[in-house]
Amino acid sequence: MVLGTLTCVLYPFLEPGRLAAAVLYTLVGLSSVVVTVLSVRRHRPQRVAGWYTFAAGQLCWVTGDIVYYVIDLGLHQAPFPSLADAFYLAAYPLYMVALTLITDSRWRRDIAGMLDAAIIATGLGLVYWVFVIGPDTADSSLPRLGEAITIAYPCCDIVVLSVVARMLLGDGRRSLSLRLLTIGTAVLVMTDAFYSYLLTVSQYAGGVFSAGWLLSYVLWSGAALHPSMRDIDRPDAEDARPSRPGRVRLAVLAACTLLAPAALFVEGALRPSEVSWMVIGLGAVVLFSLVILRTAGFVRQLSRQAGQLEDLAMRDELTGLANRRLFEQRVREALATGTPQVAVLDIVGFKDINDRLGHAAGDRVLAAVAERLVRRLRGGDLVARIGGDEFAVLVGDATGTEGDAIADRLTAVLSRPIVAGEQELLINAYVGVADAAGAGDADELLRRADVALYAAKAGGTGTCRYTAALDARTDERARRGAEIRTALDTSQFRLAYQPIVELPHGRIVSVEALIRWEHPEHGSMSPADFIPVAEQNGLIVELGEWILRTACAQAVTWRDTLGLAAPARMSVNVSARQLAEPGFAGLVAAVLAATGLNPSGLVVEVTETAVFGGGQALQTVNDLHALGVSIALDDFGTGHSSLTLLQTVPVDVLKVDKSFVDNITMAGRHAVIAEALIQVSNGLGLTAVAEGVETADQAAELHRLGYHYAQGYHFGRPVPRPDFGVPKESVRTPVDA
């Protein structure tokens, strides 16, 4: 490229020495042909035929050069037309075919771009005709053949110009090879145009124009040599879009449209008696027609895009179902014409699937659910995805019985396993159903269905139909949730600490932090009265953080003031909602660092149900254990897979549920289970803590079975500050008995 460009710069200075200039010109042209052929064999482009056709066009042009120099320098003749013109004119159709083949996908994909190119070519061709072709044909000294060839050159340039304009205006990725090919062809056309125009006003034909043709050879060679020629027109996401009328394109199109009146004004000013009325008028008609076609295409494109935008606005992208906006619109229409039934479904366990198997598996599950719901409904019913794992069904003109039957069918069809990749997944759904009786608008009907869904979740039932009584319960939960928010802001919560003692002497070794609410109206409230509400509305996350910070700070205070008498560990209960937060382990680490409590001094108590599903909850537990925090399984033995959890959860402490302690002094299965659990704990190297110990006899029996730690009212109720002094005797001896 560098050597070729230098040759173009030096060529005009060699023009006086005609033979040297002719040899150099011919060598550059031949090298361009050879380079193109060799590059095709080396890079193996996708459109081989186009490149070989282009090389054939180059060879025709070079042959024309050789014939011209033989006639001019060898025979000292300058006939017009000559055999050289035949080769030159034969090159143009080869160039046009080659460029069309090389950029074939651009032509086929973009009709609008072709119209733009036609507008540009028509406008420039009109100017070409008025100021170049017209004056050439006015020369009556030329023979008919010479006149035809004189017209043929600019006509070929105009057609090639339309191809170049299409290449320049094409949307999408342009490789360097395509850019060089386009610029080289544009240089050829512009050199032809200026050369032809100057011949109409003078006899100048110096080496500057030959340098322009040489430059096209150089640019074509660079296009062939660059590796991007192998996929010069590969479509991608950018290419797939239709031509868009950007600012530059609109400016070019507007300018070309105005070329017809501009040519009329200029020619009228230069030679008013020779204005080309017919040519300019015909060109104006063609330009107007092309602009109308382009505008019609643009309007169709806008209409199509508007339809696509409307579809995107009303449809769920993943499942193709209606979204919430369309669903609400259809509910309003159904209320105006009949008595519809609305069912809202929530997929049980979907979050665990996302956490354990990834979002791709979750997406496949949602798509499968959508397909099943659509198949199980009538043709006029509407299914929508209105949330992450929440679906809604609209059944028009149905009775309550029919609505309940449809809800039962939906839960039944979703209870079958779903195959996602190599996994066979079991899911289920909660369904809330509401009818239009008394519902004034779509919002109220959907609200009722949501209330019924909430009740189905709270009650653990598959399906629930809305009744007015559900609103009262919902209002109570809403009021309680607002009170919890106020209690957090006004410091109404307190912590009480229940001792965990060592058997048999009852020395306090650790404490469990338990929250209490000093309600301004209801007095001291049990956690059972507000923790479920906090779990449901998400405030448990903020409340749990306050419990954690307060308990850790209290543990450090006791350590600093009581010394060896202070409890060695602080136990804090953590909910499933907290464990599901990806940043919870980081929060615990930050609290430990802020309060100065060693991680070994903290025990995080989790329930079996909180970690049974795995996913983020199990990951959080593993992260906490990696920090050095101990993990306790609370209420152990009440779950349906307690022993299985011991293989997957990094457990340090088993808190044996109170139900196994209550009747431990009586012979029977309770004592057997309690004994089996201590053997499991000892075998796995875990610490077992018996919960709910209320009598000395229970404590004695637990110690006899091998339990070393216990907790319950017998050793102390939850209080703001347990008595860490000399422990009372907690286990009866045989003499005492």
mmCIF file of N, CA, C and O in Angstrom, residues 130-203:
data_model
loop_
_atom_site.group_PDB
_atom_site.id
_atom_site.type_symbol
_atom_site.label_atom_id
_atom_site.label_comp_id
_atom_site.label_asym_id
_atom_site.label_seq_id
_atom_site.Cartn_x
_atom_site.Cartn_y
_atom_site.Cartn_z
ATOM 1 N N VAL A 130 -26.085 16.249 -17.748
ATOM 2 C CA VAL A 130 -26.247 17.642 -18.162
ATOM 3 C C VAL A 130 -24.907 18.296 -18.484
ATOM 4 O O VAL A 130 -24.770 19.022 -19.478
ATOM 5 N N PHE A 131 -23.890 18.022 -17.680
ATOM 6 C CA PHE A 131 -22.633 18.752 -17.832
ATOM 7 C C PHE A 131 -21.530 17.954 -18.515
ATOM 8 O O PHE A 131 -20.492 18.525 -18.842
ATOM 9 N N VAL A 132 -21.712 16.631 -18.700
ATOM 10 C CA VAL A 132 -20.663 15.828 -19.336
ATOM 11 C C VAL A 132 -21.188 15.127 -20.587
ATOM 12 O O VAL A 132 -20.680 15.320 -21.693
ATOM 13 N N ILE A 133 -22.202 14.287 -20.402
ATOM 14 C CA ILE A 133 -22.687 13.484 -21.526
ATOM 15 C C ILE A 133 -23.324 14.366 -22.587
ATOM 16 O O ILE A 133 -23.079 14.196 -23.798
ATOM 17 N N GLY A 134 -24.151 15.311 -22.167
ATOM 18 C CA GLY A 134 -24.809 16.199 -23.129
ATOM 19 C C GLY A 134 -23.823 16.934 -24.018
ATOM 20 O O GLY A 134 -23.931 16.890 -25.255
ATOM 21 N N PRO A 135 -22.816 17.640 -23.434
ATOM 22 C CA PRO A 135 -21.831 18.315 -24.286
ATOM 23 C C PRO A 135 -21.064 17.361 -25.191
ATOM 24 O O PRO A 135 -20.706 17.709 -26.320
ATOM 25 N N ASP A 136 -20.771 16.139 -24.709
ATOM 26 C CA ASP A 136 -20.059 15.173 -25.556
ATOM 27 C C ASP A 136 -20.897 14.787 -26.772
ATOM 28 O O ASP A 136 -20.386 14.671 -27.898
ATOM 29 N N THR A 137 -22.177 14.554 -26.577
ATOM 30 C CA THR A 137 -23.026 14.145 -27.700
ATOM 31 C C THR A 137 -23.276 15.299 -28.661
ATOM 32 O O THR A 137 -23.705 15.082 -29.798
ATOM 33 N N ALA A 138 -23.013 16.525 -28.201
ATOM 34 C CA ALA A 138 -23.213 17.683 -29.086
ATOM 35 C C ALA A 138 -22.110 17.822 -30.128
ATOM 36 O O ALA A 138 -22.244 18.591 -31.083
ATOM 37 N N ASP A 139 -21.034 17.053 -29.915
ATOM 38 C CA ASP A 139 -19.914 17.112 -30.877
ATOM 39 C C ASP A 139 -20.300 16.323 -32.130
ATOM 40 O O ASP A 139 -20.254 15.095 -32.153
ATOM 41 N N SER A 140 -20.666 17.051 -33.196
ATOM 42 C CA SER A 140 -21.143 16.392 -34.425
ATOM 43 C C SER A 140 -20.029 15.780 -35.247
ATOM 44 O O SER A 140 -20.293 15.046 -36.203
ATOM 45 N N SER A 141 -18.752 16.021 -34.876
ATOM 46 C CA SER A 141 -17.635 15.473 -35.656
ATOM 47 C C SER A 141 -17.396 14.004 -35.357
ATOM 48 O O SER A 141 -16.680 13.325 -36.102
ATOM 49 N N LEU A 142 -17.962 13.497 -34.247
ATOM 50 C CA LEU A 142 -17.742 12.105 -33.880
ATOM 51 C C LEU A 142 -18.617 11.180 -34.710
ATOM 52 O O LEU A 142 -19.778 11.500 -35.001
ATOM 53 N N PRO A 143 -18.046 10.020 -35.120
ATOM 54 C CA PRO A 143 -18.886 9.021 -35.803
ATOM 55 C C PRO A 143 -19.900 8.438 -34.821
ATOM 56 O O PRO A 143 -19.806 8.622 -33.616
ATOM 57 N N ARG A 144 -20.891 7.713 -35.374
ATOM 58 C CA ARG A 144 -21.932 7.135 -34.524
ATOM 59 C C ARG A 144 -21.343 6.240 -33.424
ATOM 60 O O ARG A 144 -21.769 6.290 -32.275
ATOM 61 N N LEU A 145 -20.348 5.393 -33.834
ATOM 62 C CA LEU A 145 -19.737 4.499 -32.850
ATOM 63 C C LEU A 145 -19.013 5.297 -31.774
ATOM 64 O O LEU A 145 -19.093 4.989 -30.579
ATOM 65 N N GLY A 146 -18.287 6.331 -32.199
ATOM 66 C CA GLY A 146 -17.576 7.162 -31.230
ATOM 67 C C GLY A 146 -18.535 7.856 -30.284
ATOM 68 O O GLY A 146 -18.283 7.981 -29.077
ATOM 69 N N GLU A 147 -19.673 8.309 -30.823
ATOM 70 C CA GLU A 147 -20.668 8.959 -29.977
ATOM 71 C C GLU A 147 -21.255 7.979 -28.964
ATOM 72 O O GLU A 147 -21.455 8.310 -27.791
ATOM 73 N N ALA A 148 -21.502 6.738 -29.445
ATOM 74 C CA ALA A 148 -22.057 5.722 -28.540
ATOM 75 C C ALA A 148 -21.073 5.389 -27.419
ATOM 76 O O ALA A 148 -21.456 5.260 -26.243
ATOM 77 N N ILE A 149 -19.796 5.263 -27.777
ATOM 78 C CA ILE A 149 -18.795 4.942 -26.764
ATOM 79 C C ILE A 149 -18.610 6.109 -25.804
ATOM 80 O O ILE A 149 -18.415 5.926 -24.595
ATOM 81 N N THR A 150 -18.682 7.318 -26.334
ATOM 82 C CA THR A 150 -18.569 8.502 -25.479
ATOM 83 C C THR A 150 -19.673 8.517 -24.427
ATOM 84 O O THR A 150 -19.455 8.878 -23.263
ATOM 85 N N ILE A 151 -20.874 8.123 -24.840
ATOM 86 C CA ILE A 151 -21.989 8.066 -23.887
ATOM 87 C C ILE A 151 -21.859 6.861 -22.958
ATOM 88 O O ILE A 151 -22.225 6.919 -21.781
ATOM 89 N N ALA A 152 -21.282 5.771 -23.470
ATOM 90 C CA ALA A 152 -21.208 4.525 -22.698
ATOM 91 C C ALA A 152 -20.355 4.691 -21.444
ATOM 92 O O ALA A 152 -20.689 4.160 -20.377
ATOM 93 N N TYR A 153 -19.241 5.435 -21.564
ATOM 94 C CA TYR A 153 -18.359 5.590 -20.398
ATOM 95 C C TYR A 153 -19.077 6.222 -19.198
ATOM 96 O O TYR A 153 -19.096 5.645 -18.099
ATOM 97 N N PRO A 154 -19.673 7.394 -19.349
ATOM 98 C CA PRO A 154 -20.351 7.977 -18.186
ATOM 99 C C PRO A 154 -21.557 7.165 -17.722
ATOM 100 O O PRO A 154 -21.860 7.132 -16.533
ATOM 101 N N CYS A 155 -22.238 6.488 -18.665
ATOM 102 C CA CYS A 155 -23.361 5.634 -18.242
ATOM 103 C C CYS A 155 -22.873 4.488 -17.357
ATOM 104 O O CYS A 155 -23.494 4.152 -16.339
ATOM 105 N N CYS A 156 -21.763 3.890 -17.761
ATOM 106 C CA CYS A 156 -21.184 2.831 -16.929
ATOM 107 C C CYS A 156 -20.761 3.373 -15.568
ATOM 108 O O CYS A 156 -20.942 2.720 -14.529
ATOM 109 N N ASP A 157 -20.196 4.582 -15.584
ATOM 110 C CA ASP A 157 -19.802 5.194 -14.316
ATOM 111 C C ASP A 157 -21.002 5.400 -13.405
ATOM 112 O O ASP A 157 -20.929 5.207 -12.185
ATOM 113 N N ILE A 158 -22.135 5.795 -13.982
ATOM 114 C CA ILE A 158 -23.337 6.035 -13.176
ATOM 115 C C ILE A 158 -23.813 4.734 -12.526
ATOM 116 O O ILE A 158 -24.167 4.699 -11.338
ATOM 117 N N VAL A 159 -23.800 3.652 -13.318
ATOM 118 C CA VAL A 159 -24.250 2.368 -12.755
ATOM 119 C C VAL A 159 -23.297 1.901 -11.663
ATOM 120 O O VAL A 159 -23.718 1.438 -10.593
ATOM 121 N N VAL A 160 -21.992 2.021 -11.929
ATOM 122 C CA VAL A 160 -21.016 1.645 -10.907
ATOM 123 C C VAL A 160 -21.176 2.543 -9.682
ATOM 124 O O VAL A 160 -21.049 2.098 -8.535
ATOM 125 N N LEU A 161 -21.491 3.821 -9.930
ATOM 126 C CA LEU A 161 -21.695 4.750 -8.829
ATOM 127 C C LEU A 161 -22.847 4.307 -7.932
ATOM 128 O O LEU A 161 -22.787 4.447 -6.705
ATOM 129 N N SER A 162 -23.909 3.749 -8.507
ATOM 130 C CA SER A 162 -25.030 3.272 -7.694
ATOM 131 C C SER A 162 -24.592 2.122 -6.783
ATOM 132 O O SER A 162 -25.024 2.032 -5.628
ATOM 133 N N VAL A 163 -23.698 1.267 -7.316
ATOM 134 C CA VAL A 163 -23.179 0.164 -6.489
ATOM 135 C C VAL A 163 -22.324 0.720 -5.354
ATOM 136 O O VAL A 163 -22.425 0.290 -4.198
ATOM 137 N N VAL A 164 -21.480 1.710 -5.668
ATOM 138 C CA VAL A 164 -20.611 2.305 -4.653
ATOM 139 C C VAL A 164 -21.449 3.003 -3.584
ATOM 140 O O VAL A 164 -21.178 2.890 -2.383
ATOM 141 N N ALA A 165 -22.489 3.728 -4.030
ATOM 142 C CA ALA A 165 -23.354 4.413 -3.068
ATOM 143 C C ALA A 165 -24.013 3.414 -2.129
ATOM 144 O O ALA A 165 -24.122 3.651 -0.917
ATOM 145 N N ARG A 166 -24.459 2.284 -2.665
ATOM 146 C CA ARG A 166 -25.070 1.255 -1.816
ATOM 147 C C ARG A 166 -24.069 0.710 -0.804
ATOM 148 O O ARG A 166 -24.398 0.490 0.365
ATOM 149 N N MET A 167 -22.822 0.522 -1.251
ATOM 150 C CA MET A 167 -21.798 0.011 -0.340
ATOM 151 C C MET A 167 -21.471 1.031 0.748
ATOM 152 O O MET A 167 -21.248 0.676 1.909
ATOM 153 N N LEU A 168 -21.447 2.303 0.392
ATOM 154 C CA LEU A 168 -21.118 3.342 1.363
ATOM 155 C C LEU A 168 -22.233 3.557 2.376
ATOM 156 O O LEU A 168 -21.984 3.850 3.543
ATOM 157 N N LEU A 169 -23.483 3.396 1.939
ATOM 158 C CA LEU A 169 -24.619 3.670 2.809
ATOM 159 C C LEU A 169 -25.078 2.455 3.595
ATOM 160 O O LEU A 169 -25.976 2.559 4.420
ATOM 161 N N GLY A 170 -24.514 1.297 3.338
ATOM 162 C CA GLY A 170 -24.967 0.081 3.999
ATOM 163 C C GLY A 170 -24.775 0.142 5.498
ATOM 164 O O GLY A 170 -23.776 0.647 5.994
ATOM 165 N N ASP A 171 -25.775 -0.362 6.237
ATOM 166 C CA ASP A 171 -25.674 -0.433 7.691
ATOM 167 C C ASP A 171 -24.802 -1.618 8.092
ATOM 168 O O ASP A 171 -24.536 -2.516 7.308
ATOM 169 N N GLY A 172 -24.417 -1.629 9.367
ATOM 170 C CA GLY A 172 -23.738 -2.791 9.912
ATOM 171 C C GLY A 172 -22.226 -2.683 9.834
ATOM 172 O O GLY A 172 -21.630 -1.670 9.510
ATOM 173 N N ARG A 173 -21.575 -3.806 10.111
ATOM 174 C CA ARG A 173 -20.127 -3.856 10.199
ATOM 175 C C ARG A 173 -19.501 -3.717 8.825
ATOM 176 O O ARG A 173 -19.888 -4.376 7.874
ATOM 177 N N ARG A 174 -18.488 -2.839 8.740
ATOM 178 C CA ARG A 174 -17.718 -2.700 7.499
ATOM 179 C C ARG A 174 -16.285 -3.101 7.789
ATOM 180 O O ARG A 174 -15.588 -2.426 8.548
ATOM 181 N N SER A 175 -15.829 -4.167 7.185
ATOM 182 C CA SER A 175 -14.448 -4.585 7.377
ATOM 183 C C SER A 175 -13.522 -3.641 6.618
ATOM 184 O O SER A 175 -13.938 -2.886 5.737
ATOM 185 N N LEU A 176 -12.228 -3.706 6.967
ATOM 186 C CA LEU A 176 -11.255 -2.861 6.275
ATOM 187 C C LEU A 176 -11.195 -3.219 4.797
ATOM 188 O O LEU A 176 -11.066 -2.335 3.928
ATOM 189 N N SER A 177 -11.320 -4.501 4.476
ATOM 190 C CA SER A 177 -11.296 -4.915 3.078
ATOM 191 C C SER A 177 -12.449 -4.281 2.303
ATOM 192 O O SER A 177 -12.266 -3.782 1.185
ATOM 193 N N LEU A 178 -13.642 -4.280 2.895
ATOM 194 C CA LEU A 178 -14.795 -3.684 2.218
ATOM 195 C C LEU A 178 -14.612 -2.180 2.041
ATOM 196 O O LEU A 178 -14.966 -1.612 1.002
ATOM 197 N N ARG A 179 -14.045 -1.535 3.039
ATOM 198 C CA ARG A 179 -13.813 -0.090 2.935
ATOM 199 C C ARG A 179 -12.843 0.221 1.793
ATOM 200 O O ARG A 179 -13.066 1.148 0.999
ATOM 201 N N LEU A 180 -11.735 -0.532 1.716
ATOM 202 C CA LEU A 180 -10.752 -0.282 0.656
ATOM 203 C C LEU A 180 -11.347 -0.557 -0.722
ATOM 204 O O LEU A 180 -11.098 0.180 -1.689
ATOM 205 N N LEU A 181 -12.137 -1.626 -0.830
ATOM 206 C CA LEU A 181 -12.770 -1.957 -2.098
ATOM 207 C C LEU A 181 -13.726 -0.846 -2.523
ATOM 208 O O LEU A 181 -13.757 -0.438 -3.699
ATOM 209 N N THR A 182 -14.487 -0.331 -1.570
ATOM 210 C CA THR A 182 -15.444 0.734 -1.874
ATOM 211 C C THR A 182 -14.732 2.024 -2.275
ATOM 212 O O THR A 182 -15.094 2.670 -3.271
ATOM 213 N N ILE A 183 -13.722 2.401 -1.507
ATOM 214 C CA ILE A 183 -12.998 3.643 -1.805
ATOM 215 C C ILE A 183 -12.289 3.545 -3.147
ATOM 216 O O ILE A 183 -12.286 4.496 -3.942
ATOM 217 N N GLY A 184 -11.697 2.379 -3.439
ATOM 218 C CA GLY A 184 -11.018 2.201 -4.719
ATOM 219 C C GLY A 184 -11.961 2.367 -5.895
ATOM 220 O O GLY A 184 -11.632 3.024 -6.895
ATOM 221 N N THR A 185 -13.149 1.793 -5.797
ATOM 222 C CA THR A 185 -14.134 1.930 -6.877
ATOM 223 C C THR A 185 -14.618 3.369 -6.986
ATOM 224 O O THR A 185 -14.832 3.889 -8.092
ATOM 225 N N ALA A 186 -14.806 4.041 -5.821
ATOM 226 C CA ALA A 186 -15.224 5.443 -5.840
ATOM 227 C C ALA A 186 -14.164 6.323 -6.501
ATOM 228 O O ALA A 186 -14.488 7.251 -7.258
ATOM 229 N N VAL A 187 -12.882 6.029 -6.237
ATOM 230 C CA VAL A 187 -11.792 6.790 -6.870
ATOM 231 C C VAL A 187 -11.832 6.616 -8.386
ATOM 232 O O VAL A 187 -11.650 7.572 -9.155
ATOM 233 N N LEU A 188 -12.104 5.382 -8.862
ATOM 234 C CA LEU A 188 -12.208 5.124 -10.298
ATOM 235 C C LEU A 188 -13.313 5.979 -10.922
ATOM 236 O O LEU A 188 -13.111 6.637 -11.951
ATOM 237 N N VAL A 189 -14.506 5.971 -10.278
ATOM 238 C CA VAL A 189 -15.640 6.712 -10.826
ATOM 239 C C VAL A 189 -15.369 8.209 -10.816
ATOM 240 O O VAL A 189 -15.644 8.914 -11.804
ATOM 241 N N MET A 190 -14.823 8.740 -9.722
ATOM 242 C CA MET A 190 -14.565 10.180 -9.639
ATOM 243 C C MET A 190 -13.498 10.615 -10.648
ATOM 244 O O MET A 190 -13.604 11.682 -11.264
ATOM 245 N N THR A 191 -12.485 9.771 -10.828
ATOM 246 C CA THR A 191 -11.451 10.107 -11.817
ATOM 247 C C THR A 191 -12.043 10.142 -13.218
ATOM 248 O O THR A 191 -11.763 11.055 -14.016
ATOM 249 N N ASP A 192 -12.883 9.151 -13.532
ATOM 250 C CA ASP A 192 -13.572 9.155 -14.831
ATOM 251 C C ASP A 192 -14.398 10.427 -15.010
ATOM 252 O O ASP A 192 -14.389 11.060 -16.077
ATOM 253 N N ALA A 193 -15.121 10.811 -13.950
ATOM 254 C CA ALA A 193 -16.033 11.953 -14.050
ATOM 255 C C ALA A 193 -15.266 13.247 -14.302
ATOM 256 O O ALA A 193 -15.606 14.026 -15.204
ATOM 257 N N PHE A 194 -14.228 13.486 -13.506
ATOM 258 C CA PHE A 194 -13.458 14.719 -13.692
ATOM 259 C C PHE A 194 -12.728 14.731 -15.037
ATOM 260 O O PHE A 194 -12.636 15.760 -15.700
ATOM 261 N N TYR A 195 -12.227 13.586 -15.441
ATOM 262 C CA TYR A 195 -11.527 13.495 -16.718
ATOM 263 C C TYR A 195 -12.483 13.813 -17.875
ATOM 264 O O TYR A 195 -12.167 14.595 -18.773
ATOM 265 N N SER A 196 -13.684 13.209 -17.793
ATOM 266 C CA SER A 196 -14.660 13.452 -18.862
ATOM 267 C C SER A 196 -15.100 14.906 -18.886
ATOM 268 O O SER A 196 -15.277 15.501 -19.952
ATOM 269 N N TYR A 197 -15.300 15.512 -17.706
ATOM 270 C CA TYR A 197 -15.732 16.904 -17.662
ATOM 271 C C TYR A 197 -14.667 17.843 -18.229
ATOM 272 O O TYR A 197 -14.974 18.753 -19.017
ATOM 273 N N LEU A 198 -13.415 17.608 -17.860
ATOM 274 C CA LEU A 198 -12.350 18.490 -18.359
ATOM 275 C C LEU A 198 -12.178 18.363 -19.867
ATOM 276 O O LEU A 198 -11.809 19.325 -20.546
ATOM 277 N N LEU A 199 -12.442 17.191 -20.411
ATOM 278 C CA LEU A 199 -12.338 17.029 -21.861
ATOM 279 C C LEU A 199 -13.397 17.848 -22.595
ATOM 280 O O LEU A 199 -13.233 18.182 -23.767
ATOM 281 N N THR A 200 -14.517 18.159 -21.884
ATOM 282 C CA THR A 200 -15.550 18.965 -22.546
ATOM 283 C C THR A 200 -15.193 20.443 -22.591
ATOM 284 O O THR A 200 -15.763 21.197 -23.383
ATOM 285 N N VAL A 201 -14.280 20.867 -21.713
ATOM 286 C CA VAL A 201 -13.927 22.294 -21.666
ATOM 287 C C VAL A 201 -12.509 22.568 -22.134
ATOM 288 O O VAL A 201 -12.140 23.715 -22.360
ATOM 289 N N SER A 202 -11.662 21.502 -22.239
ATOM 290 C CA SER A 202 -10.277 21.695 -22.693
ATOM 291 C C SER A 202 -9.757 20.370 -23.215
ATOM 292 O O SER A 202 -10.450 19.359 -23.205
ATOM 293 N N GLN A 203 -8.509 20.374 -23.631
ATOM 294 C CA GLN A 203 -7.882 19.155 -24.143
ATOM 295 C C GLN A 203 -6.891 18.579 -23.135
ATOM 296 O O GLN A 203 -6.058 17.750 -23.478
#
